[in-house]
Coordinates of C-alpha atoms in Angstrom, one line a residue:
M1 CA 0.0 0.0 0.0
S2 CA 1.3 3.5 -0.9
Y3 CA -1.1 5.3 1.5
V4 CA -1.5 5.4 5.2
K5 CA -4.8 4.1 6.7
V6 CA -5.4 7.1 8.8
W7 CA -8.5 5.5 10.3
A8 CA -6.7 2.4 11.5
D9 CA -6.4 3.6 15.1
N10 CA -10.0 4.5 15.4
D11 CA -11.5 2.4 18.2
Q12 CA -15.1 2.7 16.8
L13 CA -14.7 0.9 13.5
N14 CA -17.6 -1.4 12.5
K15 CA -17.0 -5.1 12.1
N16 CA -16.4 -4.9 8.3
E17 CA -13.7 -2.3 8.8
I18 CA -11.9 -4.3 11.4
N19 CA -11.9 -7.2 9.0
K20 CA -10.7 -5.1 6.1
L21 CA -7.7 -3.9 8.1
K22 CA -6.6 -7.5 8.4
K23 CA -7.2 -8.5 4.7
D24 CA -7.8 -6.5 1.6
G25 CA -10.9 -7.3 -0.3
L26 CA -9.2 -8.1 -3.6
S27 CA -7.3 -11.0 -1.9
I28 CA -10.5 -13.0 -2.4
F29 CA -9.3 -13.8 -5.9
E30 CA -6.5 -15.8 -4.3
D31 CA -9.0 -17.8 -2.1
I32 CA -11.7 -18.6 -4.6
P33 CA -9.8 -21.3 -6.4
K34 CA -9.2 -23.1 -3.1
Y35 CA -12.9 -22.8 -2.1
A36 CA -14.0 -24.0 -5.6
I37 CA -12.0 -27.2 -5.0
N38 CA -12.9 -27.8 -1.4
G39 CA -16.6 -26.9 -1.7
F40 CA -18.9 -24.2 -0.3
E41 CA -18.7 -25.7 3.2
S42 CA -15.0 -24.8 3.4
I43 CA -15.9 -21.0 3.3
P44 CA -16.0 -19.5 6.8
K45 CA -19.0 -17.3 7.1
D46 CA -16.9 -14.3 8.1
Q47 CA -15.4 -14.5 4.6
Y48 CA -18.7 -14.0 2.8
M49 CA -18.2 -10.2 2.8
Y50 CA -15.0 -10.5 0.7
F51 CA -16.8 -12.3 -2.2
K52 CA -18.4 -8.9 -2.9
Y53 CA -15.1 -7.7 -4.1
A54 CA -15.2 -10.3 -6.8
G55 CA -18.7 -9.1 -7.8
L56 CA -20.3 -12.0 -6.0
T57 CA -23.1 -12.3 -3.4
V58 CA -24.0 -15.6 -1.7
Q59 CA -27.4 -16.3 -3.1
K60 CA -30.2 -17.4 -0.8
P61 CA -30.7 -20.0 0.4
Q62 CA -27.2 -19.6 1.6
D63 CA -26.3 -23.3 1.9
K64 CA -26.4 -24.2 -1.8
G65 CA -23.1 -22.8 -3.0
L66 CA -24.7 -20.5 -5.6
F67 CA -23.9 -16.9 -6.2
M68 CA -25.3 -13.8 -7.8
M69 CA -22.5 -12.5 -10.1
R70 CA -22.1 -9.1 -11.6
V71 CA -19.9 -8.1 -14.6
K72 CA -18.7 -4.6 -15.1
I73 CA -19.5 -2.9 -18.5
P74 CA -18.0 0.6 -18.4
T75 CA -20.5 3.1 -19.8
G76 CA -22.3 0.0 -21.2
I77 CA -20.2 -0.6 -24.3
L78 CA -19.7 -4.3 -25.4
N79 CA -17.9 -5.6 -28.4
Y80 CA -19.1 -8.7 -30.2
E81 CA -16.7 -11.2 -28.5
Q82 CA -17.7 -9.8 -25.1
A83 CA -21.4 -10.0 -25.8
V84 CA -21.1 -13.6 -27.0
T85 CA -19.1 -14.6 -23.9
L86 CA -21.7 -13.0 -21.6
A87 CA -24.5 -15.0 -23.4
E88 CA -22.5 -18.2 -23.2
I89 CA -21.8 -17.8 -19.4
G90 CA -25.5 -17.2 -18.8
A91 CA -26.4 -20.3 -20.8
E92 CA -23.9 -22.5 -19.2
Y93 CA -23.8 -21.3 -15.6
G94 CA -26.8 -18.9 -15.0
K95 CA -29.7 -21.2 -16.0
G96 CA -30.0 -19.4 -19.3
T97 CA -30.8 -16.0 -17.9
L98 CA -29.1 -12.7 -17.4
D99 CA -30.1 -9.2 -16.1
I100 CA -29.2 -5.8 -17.3
T101 CA -28.7 -3.6 -14.2
T102 CA -29.4 0.1 -13.5
R103 CA -25.6 0.6 -13.6
Q104 CA -25.2 -0.9 -17.1
S105 CA -23.7 -4.1 -15.7
I106 CA -24.7 -7.7 -16.5
Q107 CA -25.9 -9.8 -13.6
Y108 CA -26.3 -13.6 -13.2
H109 CA -28.0 -15.8 -10.7
W110 CA -27.5 -19.5 -9.7
V111 CA -23.7 -19.4 -10.5
P112 CA -22.0 -22.4 -8.9
L113 CA -18.9 -21.9 -6.8
E114 CA -16.9 -24.6 -8.5
H115 CA -17.1 -22.9 -11.9
L116 CA -16.0 -19.4 -10.8
P117 CA -12.3 -19.8 -11.7
E118 CA -13.3 -20.9 -15.2
I119 CA -15.7 -18.0 -15.6
F120 CA -13.1 -15.5 -14.5
D121 CA -10.7 -16.8 -17.1
R122 CA -13.3 -16.6 -19.8
L123 CA -14.1 -13.0 -18.9
K124 CA -10.5 -12.0 -18.7
K125 CA -9.9 -13.2 -22.2
V126 CA -12.4 -10.7 -23.5
D127 CA -11.2 -7.9 -21.2
L128 CA -14.2 -8.1 -18.8
T129 CA -14.2 -8.5 -15.0
T130 CA -16.4 -9.0 -12.0
S131 CA -13.8 -7.5 -9.7
E132 CA -15.2 -4.6 -7.6
A133 CA -18.6 -4.9 -9.3
E134 CA -19.7 -5.0 -5.6
G135 CA -17.9 -4.3 -2.4
D136 CA -16.5 -1.2 -0.8
A137 CA -14.8 0.0 -3.9
P138 CA -15.4 1.9 -7.1
R139 CA -18.3 0.2 -8.9
N140 CA -19.0 0.2 -12.7
V141 CA -18.5 3.6 -14.3
V142 CA -21.8 4.6 -15.8
G143 CA -22.5 7.2 -18.4
N144 CA -23.9 7.7 -21.9
P145 CA -24.6 4.4 -23.7
L146 CA -24.4 6.3 -26.9
A147 CA -20.9 7.7 -26.2
G148 CA -19.0 8.3 -29.4
I149 CA -22.1 8.1 -31.7
D150 CA -24.5 10.5 -30.0
P151 CA -25.8 13.6 -31.9
D152 CA -26.7 15.0 -28.5
E153 CA -23.3 14.6 -26.8
L154 CA -20.9 17.5 -26.3
F155 CA -17.9 15.2 -27.1
D156 CA -17.0 11.5 -27.0
T157 CA -16.5 10.4 -23.4
R158 CA -15.2 6.9 -24.2
P159 CA -11.5 7.8 -23.7
T160 CA -12.3 9.5 -20.4
V161 CA -14.4 6.5 -19.2
N162 CA -11.6 4.1 -20.1
E163 CA -9.0 6.2 -18.4
I164 CA -11.0 6.4 -15.1
Y165 CA -11.9 2.7 -15.3
R166 CA -8.3 1.6 -15.8
F167 CA -7.1 3.9 -13.0
F168 CA -9.4 2.6 -10.3
Q169 CA -9.8 -1.0 -11.4
D170 CA -8.0 -3.3 -8.9
N171 CA -6.0 -0.3 -7.6
P172 CA -5.0 -1.2 -4.0
D173 CA -4.9 2.4 -3.1
F174 CA -8.7 2.6 -3.6
S175 CA -9.9 -1.0 -2.9
N176 CA -10.7 -0.2 0.7
L177 CA -13.4 2.6 0.8
P178 CA -15.9 3.0 3.5
R179 CA -18.8 1.8 1.3
K180 CA -19.7 1.4 -2.3
Y181 CA -18.6 4.2 -4.6
K182 CA -20.4 5.2 -7.8
I183 CA -19.0 7.3 -10.7
S184 CA -20.8 8.7 -13.6
I185 CA -19.1 10.3 -16.7
N186 CA -21.5 11.7 -19.3
A187 CA -21.5 14.4 -22.0
N188 CA -25.0 13.8 -23.3
I189 CA -27.0 17.0 -22.8
Y190 CA -30.0 15.1 -21.5
N191 CA -28.2 13.8 -18.4
A192 CA -28.0 10.2 -19.5
G193 CA -25.6 9.4 -16.7
H194 CA -28.1 10.3 -13.9
A195 CA -25.5 12.6 -12.4
E196 CA -27.4 13.6 -9.3
I197 CA -27.6 10.1 -7.8
N198 CA -23.9 9.2 -8.0
D199 CA -21.1 9.7 -5.5
L200 CA -19.1 11.5 -8.2
A201 CA -20.4 12.7 -11.5
F202 CA -18.9 14.6 -14.5
T203 CA -21.5 16.5 -16.5
P204 CA -21.2 18.3 -19.9
A205 CA -20.1 21.9 -19.7
T206 CA -18.3 24.6 -21.6
K207 CA -16.1 27.6 -20.6
V208 CA -14.5 30.4 -22.5
I209 CA -10.8 30.3 -21.6
D210 CA -8.3 32.7 -23.3
G211 CA -11.0 33.7 -25.8
K212 CA -11.7 30.1 -26.9
K213 CA -14.7 27.9 -26.1
V214 CA -13.4 24.8 -24.2
L215 CA -15.4 21.6 -23.8
G216 CA -15.3 19.9 -20.5
F217 CA -17.2 18.9 -17.4
H218 CA -18.7 20.2 -14.3
V219 CA -18.4 18.0 -11.2
K220 CA -21.0 16.9 -8.7
V221 CA -20.4 15.0 -5.5
G222 CA -22.4 13.3 -2.8
G223 CA -25.4 11.8 -4.5
G224 CA -27.0 8.5 -3.5
L225 CA -30.3 6.8 -2.9
A226 CA -31.2 4.2 -0.2
A227 CA -33.2 5.0 3.0
K228 CA -31.9 8.6 3.1
P229 CA -31.3 9.9 -0.4
Y230 CA -29.2 12.9 -1.3
L231 CA -28.9 14.8 -4.6
A232 CA -25.3 15.4 -5.6
E233 CA -24.0 19.0 -5.2
Q234 CA -21.9 20.8 -7.7
L235 CA -18.3 21.9 -7.1
N236 CA -17.3 25.4 -8.4
V237 CA -14.8 23.9 -10.9
F238 CA -14.5 23.3 -14.6
V239 CA -12.6 20.3 -15.6
T240 CA -11.2 19.4 -19.0
P241 CA -11.0 15.7 -20.0
E242 CA -7.3 15.5 -19.4
H243 CA -7.8 16.5 -15.7
V244 CA -10.7 14.2 -14.9
T245 CA -8.5 11.5 -13.4
K246 CA -6.8 14.0 -11.2
V247 CA -10.1 15.3 -9.8
A248 CA -11.6 11.8 -9.4
E249 CA -8.5 10.7 -7.5
A250 CA -8.8 13.7 -5.2
V251 CA -12.5 13.2 -4.4
T252 CA -12.0 9.5 -3.9
T253 CA -8.9 10.1 -1.6
L254 CA -11.0 12.4 0.6
Y255 CA -13.7 9.7 0.8
R256 CA -11.2 7.0 1.5
D257 CA -9.4 8.9 4.3
F258 CA -12.3 10.8 5.9
G259 CA -15.4 8.9 5.0
Y260 CA -17.2 7.4 8.0
R261 CA -16.3 3.9 9.1
K262 CA -18.1 3.6 12.4
S263 CA -21.6 2.9 11.0
R264 CA -22.1 1.4 7.6
A265 CA -25.5 3.1 7.5
R266 CA -23.6 6.5 7.4
A267 CA -20.6 5.4 5.4
R268 CA -21.5 6.7 1.9
L269 CA -19.8 9.9 0.6
K270 CA -23.1 11.8 0.7
Y271 CA -22.9 12.0 4.5
L272 CA -19.4 13.4 4.5
V273 CA -20.3 16.0 1.9
A274 CA -23.5 16.9 3.9
D275 CA -21.5 17.2 7.1
W276 CA -18.6 19.2 5.7
G277 CA -20.7 21.3 3.4
I278 CA -19.9 21.7 -0.3
E279 CA -17.6 24.7 0.2
K280 CA -15.3 22.8 2.6
F281 CA -15.3 19.7 0.4
E282 CA -14.4 21.8 -2.6
E283 CA -11.6 23.4 -0.7
K284 CA -10.2 20.0 0.3
V285 CA -10.4 18.8 -3.3
L286 CA -8.4 21.9 -4.6
E287 CA -5.8 21.2 -1.9
L288 CA -5.1 17.9 -3.7
T289 CA -5.6 19.0 -7.3
G290 CA -4.2 22.5 -7.3
P291 CA -6.1 25.4 -8.8
L292 CA -8.8 24.6 -11.3
P293 CA -11.0 27.0 -13.4
T294 CA -14.3 27.9 -11.9
V295 CA -17.6 26.7 -13.4
G296 CA -18.5 27.5 -16.9
K297 CA -21.8 27.0 -18.7
D298 CA -23.9 24.0 -17.8
E299 CA -24.8 22.3 -21.1
I300 CA -27.5 19.9 -19.7
V301 CA -30.8 20.9 -21.2
G302 CA -33.1 18.2 -19.8
W303 CA -33.4 14.6 -18.7
N304 CA -34.3 11.6 -20.9
G305 CA -34.6 9.1 -18.1
G306 CA -32.1 6.8 -19.8
F307 CA -34.5 5.8 -22.5
F308 CA -33.4 5.5 -26.1
F309 CA -36.1 3.5 -27.9
G310 CA -36.5 3.4 -31.6
A311 CA -34.2 3.8 -34.6
H312 CA -32.3 7.0 -34.8
P313 CA -29.4 8.5 -36.9
Q314 CA -26.0 8.6 -35.3
K315 CA -23.7 11.6 -35.6
Q316 CA -21.8 9.5 -38.1
V317 CA -23.6 10.1 -41.5
G318 CA -25.2 6.9 -42.8
L319 CA -25.2 5.0 -39.5
N320 CA -28.0 4.4 -37.0
Y321 CA -28.6 3.1 -33.5
V322 CA -31.6 1.0 -32.5
G323 CA -32.9 1.2 -28.9
I324 CA -34.6 -2.0 -27.7
S325 CA -36.9 -2.6 -24.8
V326 CA -35.9 -5.5 -22.4
P327 CA -38.8 -5.7 -19.9
V328 CA -37.4 -5.1 -16.4
G329 CA -33.9 -5.9 -17.8
R330 CA -34.3 -9.7 -17.7
I331 CA -33.4 -11.6 -20.9
D332 CA -32.7 -15.2 -21.9
S333 CA -29.1 -15.9 -22.8
D334 CA -30.2 -17.3 -26.2
D335 CA -32.0 -14.0 -27.0
F336 CA -29.0 -12.0 -25.9
L337 CA -26.9 -14.1 -28.1
E338 CA -29.3 -13.7 -31.0
I339 CA -29.2 -9.9 -30.6
A340 CA -25.4 -10.0 -30.5
E341 CA -25.4 -12.0 -33.8
L342 CA -27.8 -9.5 -35.4
A343 CA -25.5 -6.7 -34.3
K344 CA -22.6 -8.5 -35.9
H345 CA -24.5 -9.3 -39.1
Y346 CA -26.0 -5.8 -39.7
G347 CA -23.5 -3.6 -37.8
N348 CA -20.1 -4.0 -36.3
G349 CA -21.1 -6.4 -33.5
E350 CA -21.3 -3.7 -30.7
L351 CA -24.1 -3.8 -28.1
R352 CA -24.7 -1.1 -25.5
T353 CA -26.4 -1.7 -22.1
V354 CA -28.5 1.2 -20.7
N355 CA -29.2 2.2 -17.1
S356 CA -32.9 1.9 -17.9
Q357 CA -32.2 -1.9 -18.1
N358 CA -32.5 -1.9 -21.9
L359 CA -30.2 -2.5 -24.9
I360 CA -28.9 -0.5 -27.9
I361 CA -27.6 -1.9 -31.2
P362 CA -25.4 0.8 -32.8
N363 CA -23.7 1.3 -36.1
I364 CA -26.4 0.0 -38.4
P365 CA -25.9 1.4 -42.0
D366 CA -28.9 3.1 -43.6
H367 CA -29.3 0.3 -46.2
E368 CA -29.4 -2.4 -43.5
L369 CA -31.8 -0.8 -41.1
E370 CA -35.1 -2.0 -42.6
R371 CA -33.8 -5.6 -42.9
L372 CA -32.6 -5.5 -39.3
L373 CA -35.9 -4.2 -38.0
A374 CA -37.8 -7.0 -39.9
E375 CA -36.1 -9.7 -37.7
D376 CA -38.5 -11.7 -35.5
I377 CA -36.6 -10.9 -32.3
F378 CA -38.1 -7.4 -32.3
K379 CA -41.6 -8.8 -31.7
K380 CA -40.3 -10.0 -28.3
F381 CA -38.1 -7.0 -27.6
P382 CA -39.7 -4.1 -29.5
I383 CA -38.1 -0.8 -30.4
H384 CA -41.4 1.0 -29.7
P385 CA -42.6 -0.7 -26.5
T386 CA -45.9 -0.2 -24.8
P387 CA -46.0 2.8 -22.4
F388 CA -46.0 0.9 -19.1
T389 CA -43.9 -2.2 -19.9
G390 CA -41.3 -0.1 -21.7
Y391 CA -40.9 2.4 -18.9
A392 CA -40.9 -0.1 -16.0
M393 CA -37.8 -1.0 -14.0
A394 CA -37.3 -3.4 -11.1
C395 CA -34.5 -4.6 -8.8
T396 CA -33.7 -8.3 -8.3
G397 CA -36.3 -8.8 -5.6
N398 CA -36.6 -11.6 -3.0
E399 CA -36.3 -14.3 -5.7
F400 CA -32.6 -14.1 -5.3
C401 CA -31.6 -11.0 -3.1
N402 CA -31.0 -11.6 0.6
L403 CA -32.2 -8.1 1.5
A404 CA -35.4 -7.8 -0.5
L405 CA -38.7 -8.4 1.2
T406 CA -40.9 -8.9 -1.8
N407 CA -41.0 -10.1 -5.4
T408 CA -40.2 -7.3 -7.9
K409 CA -39.4 -8.3 -11.5
D410 CA -42.2 -10.8 -12.0
K411 CA -44.6 -8.5 -10.2
M412 CA -43.6 -5.4 -12.1
K413 CA -43.9 -7.2 -15.4
E414 CA -47.4 -8.5 -14.4
I415 CA -48.6 -5.0 -13.3
A416 CA -47.2 -3.2 -16.4
A417 CA -48.8 -5.7 -18.8
R418 CA -52.2 -5.2 -17.2
L419 CA -51.8 -1.4 -17.3
D420 CA -50.9 -1.6 -21.0
R421 CA -54.1 -3.6 -21.6
E422 CA -56.4 -1.5 -19.5
V423 CA -55.1 2.1 -19.3
S424 CA -54.5 4.2 -22.3
L425 CA -52.5 7.4 -21.9
D426 CA -50.9 10.0 -24.2
V427 CA -47.6 10.0 -22.1
P428 CA -45.6 7.2 -20.6
V429 CA -45.4 6.8 -16.9
R430 CA -42.1 5.5 -15.4
I431 CA -42.9 3.0 -12.7
Y432 CA -39.9 1.5 -10.8
M433 CA -40.2 -1.3 -8.2
V434 CA -37.8 -2.2 -5.4
G435 CA -37.9 -4.9 -2.8
C436 CA -36.3 -2.9 0.1
T437 CA -35.0 0.5 1.0
N438 CA -31.7 0.2 -0.8
S439 CA -33.4 1.2 -4.0
C440 CA -31.2 -0.7 -6.5
G441 CA -34.2 -0.2 -8.9
Q442 CA -33.9 3.6 -8.3
R443 CA -37.5 4.1 -7.2
H444 CA -36.7 7.5 -5.9
I445 CA -36.5 9.0 -9.4
A446 CA -39.6 7.3 -10.8
D447 CA -42.9 9.0 -11.6
I448 CA -44.3 6.3 -9.4
G449 CA -42.0 4.3 -7.1
I450 CA -43.2 1.0 -5.6
Q451 CA -41.3 -0.3 -2.5
G452 CA -41.8 -3.7 -1.1
L453 CA -42.5 -4.4 2.6
K454 CA -44.6 -6.7 4.8
L455 CA -48.2 -6.2 6.0
K456 CA -49.8 -7.9 8.9
T457 CA -53.3 -9.1 8.1
K458 CA -56.2 -9.3 10.5
D459 CA -55.2 -12.9 11.2
N460 CA -51.7 -11.7 12.2
E461 CA -50.2 -13.3 9.0
L462 CA -47.4 -11.4 7.3
V463 CA -48.0 -11.0 3.6
D464 CA -46.1 -9.2 0.8
A465 CA -47.2 -5.6 0.4
Y466 CA -46.1 -2.4 -1.3
E467 CA -46.2 1.4 -0.7
L468 CA -46.3 4.1 -3.4
F469 CA -44.0 7.1 -3.9
V470 CA -45.0 9.8 -6.4
G471 CA -43.2 12.5 -8.4
G472 CA -39.6 11.6 -8.9
S473 CA -37.4 13.2 -11.6
L474 CA -33.8 14.3 -12.3
A475 CA -35.0 17.1 -14.6
G476 CA -33.7 20.5 -13.5
E477 CA -32.1 20.2 -10.1
G478 CA -33.8 16.9 -9.4
H479 CA -36.6 15.9 -7.1
F480 CA -37.0 12.6 -5.2
N481 CA -40.5 11.2 -5.2
E482 CA -42.7 11.4 -2.0
R483 CA -44.2 8.7 0.0
L484 CA -48.0 8.1 0.1
K485 CA -49.2 6.6 3.3
G486 CA -50.8 3.2 3.1
R487 CA -49.6 -0.4 2.8
I488 CA -51.1 -2.2 -0.2
A489 CA -51.3 -5.9 -0.2
A490 CA -49.6 -7.6 -3.1
S491 CA -53.0 -9.1 -4.1
L492 CA -54.4 -5.5 -4.5
I493 CA -51.4 -3.5 -5.9
S494 CA -52.4 -4.1 -9.5
D495 CA -56.0 -3.0 -9.0
V496 CA -55.0 0.0 -6.9
L497 CA -52.4 1.2 -9.4
K498 CA -54.9 0.8 -12.3
D499 CA -57.5 3.0 -10.6
F500 CA -54.9 5.5 -9.4
L501 CA -53.7 5.9 -13.0
L502 CA -57.3 6.1 -14.3
Y503 CA -57.6 9.1 -12.0
F504 CA -54.5 10.6 -13.6
K505 CA -56.0 10.0 -17.0
K506 CA -59.2 11.7 -16.1
E507 CA -57.7 14.7 -14.4
K508 CA -54.6 15.3 -16.5
E509 CA -54.2 18.0 -19.1
N510 CA -53.3 17.1 -22.7
G511 CA -49.7 16.0 -22.9
E512 CA -49.1 16.6 -19.2
T513 CA -46.6 14.2 -17.7
F514 CA -47.2 12.5 -14.4
F515 CA -44.4 14.5 -12.8
A516 CA -46.0 17.8 -13.8
F517 CA -49.4 16.4 -12.8
K518 CA -48.2 15.6 -9.3
N519 CA -46.7 19.0 -8.9
R520 CA -50.0 20.7 -10.0
Q521 CA -52.3 18.5 -7.9
G522 CA -50.0 18.2 -4.9
T523 CA -49.0 15.3 -2.8
E524 CA -52.0 15.8 -0.4
K525 CA -54.5 15.4 -3.2
L526 CA -52.9 12.2 -4.4
Q527 CA -52.8 10.9 -0.9
S528 CA -56.6 11.5 -0.6
V529 CA -57.1 9.6 -3.9
L530 CA -55.1 6.7 -2.6
D531 CA -56.9 6.8 0.8
N532 CA -60.3 6.5 -1.0
L533 CA -59.1 3.6 -3.1
L534 CA -57.7 1.7 -0.2
K535 CA -60.9 2.3 1.8
A536 CA -63.0 0.9 -1.1
Y537 CA -60.8 -2.1 -1.6
N538 CA -60.4 -3.0 2.1
N539 CA -64.1 -2.8 2.9

């Protein structure tokens, strides 16, 4: 280690921190081959936490030797060989299924311990890794899935993303952070990188320096969701692409050295930024980076929610990208492989994963576009999806996640399909479902967020239930959705949502979005609507 663990003498470290002082998380890669030979029973339970550094979580039930496994895809860009490898791993070791996550990664379930060394080798051969896809380390770098081909980007962020990814990946100086750490790098003017909900975000900006307009970034720090969400705050700096790594290193160093390690509930960067204040945090950053220009012009003009459906021209004349709907991000390995093969046949083999849990096929020549879109796969994964299924997202849920209280993916698909059949609207409504407060499905920024919990019936039986949150968006300065009181049994959630949205349809103005509607009507009014629905259904 080239740095001093200034927190090591703190006598109030949590259990994880005490363990991490004894053993770096990345050392798990030395242990996994031995565990794979000796079997799951050979793994001491106090070693489970280290598997997260290999992108692995012991999957419930925790005695079967199966893992959830996540693969990093920086800014969502895959070449053909990588896409084929991911499809093959899903087919051979993930029971034929893979998930696209809200951080543009690929996630598997049911992965057997004994096959992990082989899987790691196969990923390495195509320059992919699971390392630090979980754990107290820099996670997958998210950003614009259209980087390099986007007519709405200020400049191509692929070189910057690659530089940051290579700098932090498996870097022992930053493999022991207080908690997970999320970076976004985006130059799309519609905030495709969801800057405000990341620990560190670089957003498109310009500044006139020495009489010349310079392209670069503004910097936001301290965003995050979970039980106590924070919107990231902007530093008063302008950063050119060649200085991004220097700034990222400074911010991450401050988090590493001064982030809280007593309680994991308060260990994210957002708490340090909130306690220090943005002015002090900026001052500390500049002590490490040296002087930087002050802010220039913010070039973000709106928020697209991370949705890129349809066929659209790229900035390269004669080429197009095709945005595909993958309902709640779950796709069969065979279908993923077929899409990769189509990308190779009609384009250059690239695929792009999107933080809305969808896919993009880029680089399709004009003369091939019609033939591509005539392929049968687009009947299953449409480029113009229905307004509820296409704009629904969900976390893993209690099917596999040890923390989730309720089902999410299957339930969200079921609800969205019914709404598509029975509620006709002139605008899409983004509905995101999560199974616990950690908000991996990003329910805070949804038009309607659904969060799972438990409900005690009159017979004292605990059943799955959900509660609603309304009015989330990252447009403008961003706004998290607000909770409506009332626990809705899983058996009623579809009915209640249908009637709730029929009220929206009846009272909305032409073209009015749900976010605008909520702001016009007010949370209290929507609470009264829900109260009346619950009263009717529970009588």
